[in-house]
Amino acid sequence: LLKSIFIIKLKTFSCKFKSSKEKKSYFQNKRLEMLKTKPELRTKWWDNVNALQTGLKEQNFDLGTTQSCVTPVFLKGDIHEAFVMVKELREKYHIFCSIVVYPVIPKGLILLRLIPTSSHNIDDVNETLSAFSKIRSKLEDGTYRKIAEKVKMA
């Protein structure tokens, strides 16, 4: 009974939106409202951002000059290595990050963009720092290049 009530409520809520754009806008506004009305979320969010950025800098990652919650991580490599690396980050370490490569940034550079949230905790930040240390080692020792070459040949 509870499951069917939940499904009915979910269907009713979903029908509230005429388009996916309207739905997206609704949830973006809800998130902004939460950040405005719950200062502890904003504080936790920035604590996570600062912990992540500080940890990455301490490990000598190039973050460029960022003053926002979006944490850019610049690495040297090509597009093919970048895709292999991001796939491993998602599948092995359960870390989602967006990737930016040539022609948006110069050839030979990879930009990974991380966005911590207030729902993350210090353990999440530490796991991310550990994963980034491992992926950098694999990038530098040619592991991702070898995998990318095998994929290109297949």
C-alpha atoms as a printed R data frame, in Angstrom:
    type eleno elety resid chain resno      x      y       z
1   ATOM     1    CA   LEU     A     1  0.000  0.000   0.000
2   ATOM     2    CA   LEU     A     2  2.770  2.418   0.965
3   ATOM     3    CA   LYS     A     3  4.596  1.667  -2.285
4   ATOM     4    CA   SER     A     4  1.489  2.366  -4.361
5   ATOM     5    CA   ILE     A     5  0.833  5.627  -2.484
6   ATOM     6    CA   PHE     A     6  4.429  6.673  -3.130
7   ATOM     7    CA   ILE     A     7  4.099  5.851  -6.841
8   ATOM     8    CA   ILE     A     8  0.841  7.796  -7.100
9   ATOM     9    CA   LYS     A     9  2.412 10.801  -5.365
10  ATOM    10    CA   LEU     A    10  5.480 10.554  -7.582
11  ATOM    11    CA   LYS     A    11  3.325 10.408 -10.719
12  ATOM    12    CA   THR     A    12  1.278 13.371  -9.494
13  ATOM    13    CA   PHE     A    13  4.468 15.331  -8.784
14  ATOM    14    CA   SER     A    14  5.977 14.419 -12.159
15  ATOM    15    CA   CYS     A    15  2.832 15.532 -13.970
16  ATOM    16    CA   LYS     A    16  3.245 18.954 -12.394
17  ATOM    17    CA   PHE     A    17  5.870 19.827 -15.023
18  ATOM    18    CA   LYS     A    18  5.062 20.509 -18.656
19  ATOM    19    CA   SER     A    19  8.649 19.979 -19.810
20  ATOM    20    CA   SER     A    20 11.984 18.670 -18.613
21  ATOM    21    CA   LYS     A    21 13.273 22.259 -18.763
22  ATOM    22    CA   GLU     A    22 10.550 23.332 -16.335
23  ATOM    23    CA   LYS     A    23 11.371 20.395 -14.043
24  ATOM    24    CA   LYS     A    24 15.099 21.235 -14.108
25  ATOM    25    CA   SER     A    25 14.367 24.875 -13.316
26  ATOM    26    CA   TYR     A    26 12.138 23.878 -10.398
27  ATOM    27    CA   PHE     A    27 14.837 21.734  -8.797
28  ATOM    28    CA   GLN     A    28 17.558 24.326  -9.380
29  ATOM    29    CA   ASN     A    29 15.402 26.897  -7.612
30  ATOM    30    CA   LYS     A    30 14.769 24.455  -4.748
31  ATOM    31    CA   ARG     A    31 18.513 23.922  -4.308
32  ATOM    32    CA   LEU     A    32 19.152 27.669  -4.276
33  ATOM    33    CA   GLU     A    33 16.341 28.133  -1.761
34  ATOM    34    CA   MET     A    34 17.914 25.496   0.490
35  ATOM    35    CA   LEU     A    35 21.304 27.203   0.322
36  ATOM    36    CA   LYS     A    36 19.708 30.533   1.237
37  ATOM    37    CA   THR     A    37 17.553 29.215   4.084
38  ATOM    38    CA   LYS     A    38 20.005 26.702   5.556
39  ATOM    39    CA   PRO     A    39 23.361 28.416   6.109
40  ATOM    40    CA   GLU     A    40 24.818 25.200   7.541
41  ATOM    41    CA   LEU     A    41 24.558 23.654   4.064
42  ATOM    42    CA   ARG     A    42 26.464 26.531   2.521
43  ATOM    43    CA   THR     A    43 29.131 26.271   5.234
44  ATOM    44    CA   LYS     A    44 29.500 22.498   4.725
45  ATOM    45    CA   TRP     A    45 29.597 22.986   0.957
46  ATOM    46    CA   TRP     A    46 32.479 25.473   1.167
47  ATOM    47    CA   ASP     A    47 34.252 23.352   3.798
48  ATOM    48    CA   ASN     A    48 34.188 20.483   1.297
49  ATOM    49    CA   VAL     A    49 35.346 22.730  -1.562
50  ATOM    50    CA   ASN     A    50 38.226 24.108   0.512
51  ATOM    51    CA   ALA     A    51 39.263 20.638   1.766
52  ATOM    52    CA   LEU     A    52 39.291 19.268  -1.778
53  ATOM    53    CA   GLN     A    53 41.168 22.198  -3.294
54  ATOM    54    CA   THR     A    54 43.681 22.354  -0.449
55  ATOM    55    CA   GLY     A    55 44.306 18.598  -0.642
56  ATOM    56    CA   LEU     A    56 44.815 18.696  -4.406
57  ATOM    57    CA   LYS     A    57 47.206 21.652  -4.111
58  ATOM    58    CA   GLU     A    58 49.156 19.842  -1.377
59  ATOM    59    CA   GLN     A    59 49.587 16.953  -3.837
60  ATOM    60    CA   ASN     A    60 50.874 19.464  -6.430
61  ATOM    61    CA   PHE     A    61 47.908 19.268  -8.785
62  ATOM    62    CA   ASP     A    62 47.471 22.279 -11.059
63  ATOM    63    CA   LEU     A    63 44.127 23.921 -10.256
64  ATOM    64    CA   GLY     A    64 44.756 27.089 -12.190
65  ATOM    65    CA   THR     A    65 43.164 30.088 -10.509
66  ATOM    66    CA   THR     A    66 39.725 29.174  -9.264
67  ATOM    67    CA   GLN     A    67 37.606 31.075  -6.782
68  ATOM    68    CA   SER     A    68 34.469 29.006  -7.144
69  ATOM    69    CA   CYS     A    69 33.129 25.655  -6.028
70  ATOM    70    CA   VAL     A    70 34.034 24.238  -9.438
71  ATOM    71    CA   THR     A    71 37.453 22.671  -8.982
72  ATOM    72    CA   PRO     A    72 39.469 22.427 -12.193
73  ATOM    73    CA   VAL     A    73 42.323 19.924 -12.322
74  ATOM    74    CA   PHE     A    74 44.758 20.310 -15.231
75  ATOM    75    CA   LEU     A    75 46.768 17.290 -16.349
76  ATOM    76    CA   LYS     A    76 49.050 16.610 -19.319
77  ATOM    77    CA   GLY     A    77 47.683 14.068 -21.774
78  ATOM    78    CA   ASP     A    78 45.653 13.577 -24.906
79  ATOM    79    CA   ILE     A    79 41.944 13.128 -25.572
80  ATOM    80    CA   HIS     A    80 42.131  9.339 -25.678
81  ATOM    81    CA   GLU     A    81 43.961  9.114 -22.351
82  ATOM    82    CA   ALA     A    82 41.436 11.520 -20.865
83  ATOM    83    CA   PHE     A    83 38.484  9.319 -21.797
84  ATOM    84    CA   VAL     A    84 40.125  6.198 -20.363
85  ATOM    85    CA   MET     A    85 40.983  8.071 -17.170
86  ATOM    86    CA   VAL     A    86 37.489  9.501 -16.689
87  ATOM    87    CA   LYS     A    87 35.953  6.087 -17.310
88  ATOM    88    CA   GLU     A    88 38.141  4.631 -14.568
89  ATOM    89    CA   LEU     A    89 37.281  7.474 -12.206
90  ATOM    90    CA   ARG     A    90 33.576  6.708 -12.695
91  ATOM    91    CA   GLU     A    91 33.670  2.926 -12.742
92  ATOM    92    CA   LYS     A    92 36.423  2.106 -10.269
93  ATOM    93    CA   TYR     A    93 36.354  5.059  -7.878
94  ATOM    94    CA   HIS     A    94 32.708  6.186  -8.317
95  ATOM    95    CA   ILE     A    95 33.813  9.757  -8.939
96  ATOM    96    CA   PHE     A    96 31.909 11.779 -11.486
97  ATOM    97    CA   CYS     A    97 33.702 14.678 -13.096
98  ATOM    98    CA   SER     A    98 33.273 16.486 -16.345
99  ATOM    99    CA   ILE     A    99 36.084 16.505 -18.858
100 ATOM   100    CA   VAL     A   100 37.303 19.297 -21.116
101 ATOM   101    CA   VAL     A   101 39.781 18.612 -23.919
102 ATOM   102    CA   TYR     A   102 41.054 20.095 -27.188
103 ATOM   103    CA   PRO     A   103 39.829 22.248 -28.954
104 ATOM   104    CA   VAL     A   104 38.352 23.949 -25.861
105 ATOM   105    CA   ILE     A   105 41.744 23.895 -24.140
106 ATOM   106    CA   PRO     A   106 45.198 23.547 -25.763
107 ATOM   107    CA   LYS     A   107 46.296 20.189 -27.210
108 ATOM   108    CA   GLY     A   108 48.166 18.079 -24.716
109 ATOM   109    CA   LEU     A   109 46.084 19.233 -21.741
110 ATOM   110    CA   ILE     A   110 43.197 17.557 -19.948
111 ATOM   111    CA   LEU     A   111 40.871 19.510 -17.685
112 ATOM   112    CA   LEU     A   112 38.819 17.585 -15.155
113 ATOM   113    CA   ARG     A   113 36.133 19.572 -13.344
114 ATOM   114    CA   LEU     A   114 35.022 18.474  -9.880
115 ATOM   115    CA   ILE     A   115 32.093 19.974  -8.005
116 ATOM   116    CA   PRO     A   116 31.818 18.917  -4.370
117 ATOM   117    CA   THR     A   117 28.445 19.413  -2.674
118 ATOM   118    CA   SER     A   118 27.167 19.771   0.860
119 ATOM   119    CA   SER     A   119 26.071 16.132   0.757
120 ATOM   120    CA   HIS     A   120 29.714 15.023   0.521
121 ATOM   121    CA   ASN     A   121 31.809 14.513   3.638
122 ATOM   122    CA   ILE     A   122 35.501 14.502   4.490
123 ATOM   123    CA   ASP     A   123 35.754 10.778   3.725
124 ATOM   124    CA   ASP     A   124 34.476 11.496   0.205
125 ATOM   125    CA   VAL     A   125 37.080 14.230  -0.173
126 ATOM   126    CA   ASN     A   126 39.864 11.921   1.053
127 ATOM   127    CA   GLU     A   127 38.737  9.139  -1.325
128 ATOM   128    CA   THR     A   128 38.805 11.637  -4.183
129 ATOM   129    CA   LEU     A   129 42.302 12.804  -3.253
130 ATOM   130    CA   SER     A   130 43.515  9.208  -3.124
131 ATOM   131    CA   ALA     A   131 41.902  8.380  -6.478
132 ATOM   132    CA   PHE     A   132 43.426 11.444  -8.127
133 ATOM   133    CA   SER     A   133 46.853 10.495  -6.854
134 ATOM   134    CA   LYS     A   134 46.418  7.039  -8.413
135 ATOM   135    CA   ILE     A   135 45.111  8.282 -11.752
136 ATOM   136    CA   ARG     A   136 47.938 10.791 -12.056
137 ATOM   137    CA   SER     A   137 50.468  7.994 -11.508
138 ATOM   138    CA   LYS     A   138 48.809  5.901 -14.227
139 ATOM   139    CA   LEU     A   139 48.743  8.878 -16.573
140 ATOM   140    CA   GLU     A   140 52.427  9.611 -15.962
141 ATOM   141    CA   ASP     A   141 53.574  5.978 -16.276
142 ATOM   142    CA   GLY     A   142 51.767  5.521 -19.599
143 ATOM   143    CA   THR     A   143 49.069  3.094 -18.435
144 ATOM   144    CA   TYR     A   144 46.235  5.168 -19.885
145 ATOM   145    CA   ARG     A   145 48.129  5.709 -23.153
146 ATOM   146    CA   LYS     A   146 48.538  1.924 -23.583
147 ATOM   147    CA   ILE     A   147 44.839  1.295 -22.882
148 ATOM   148    CA   ALA     A   148 43.816  4.093 -25.236
149 ATOM   149    CA   GLU     A   149 45.996  2.674 -28.026
150 ATOM   150    CA   LYS     A   150 44.411 -0.772 -27.605
151 ATOM   151    CA   VAL     A   151 40.950  0.789 -27.798
152 ATOM   152    CA   LYS     A   152 41.902  2.769 -30.930
153 ATOM   153    CA   MET     A   153 43.099 -0.434 -32.642
154 ATOM   154    CA   ALA     A   154 39.961 -2.417 -31.782
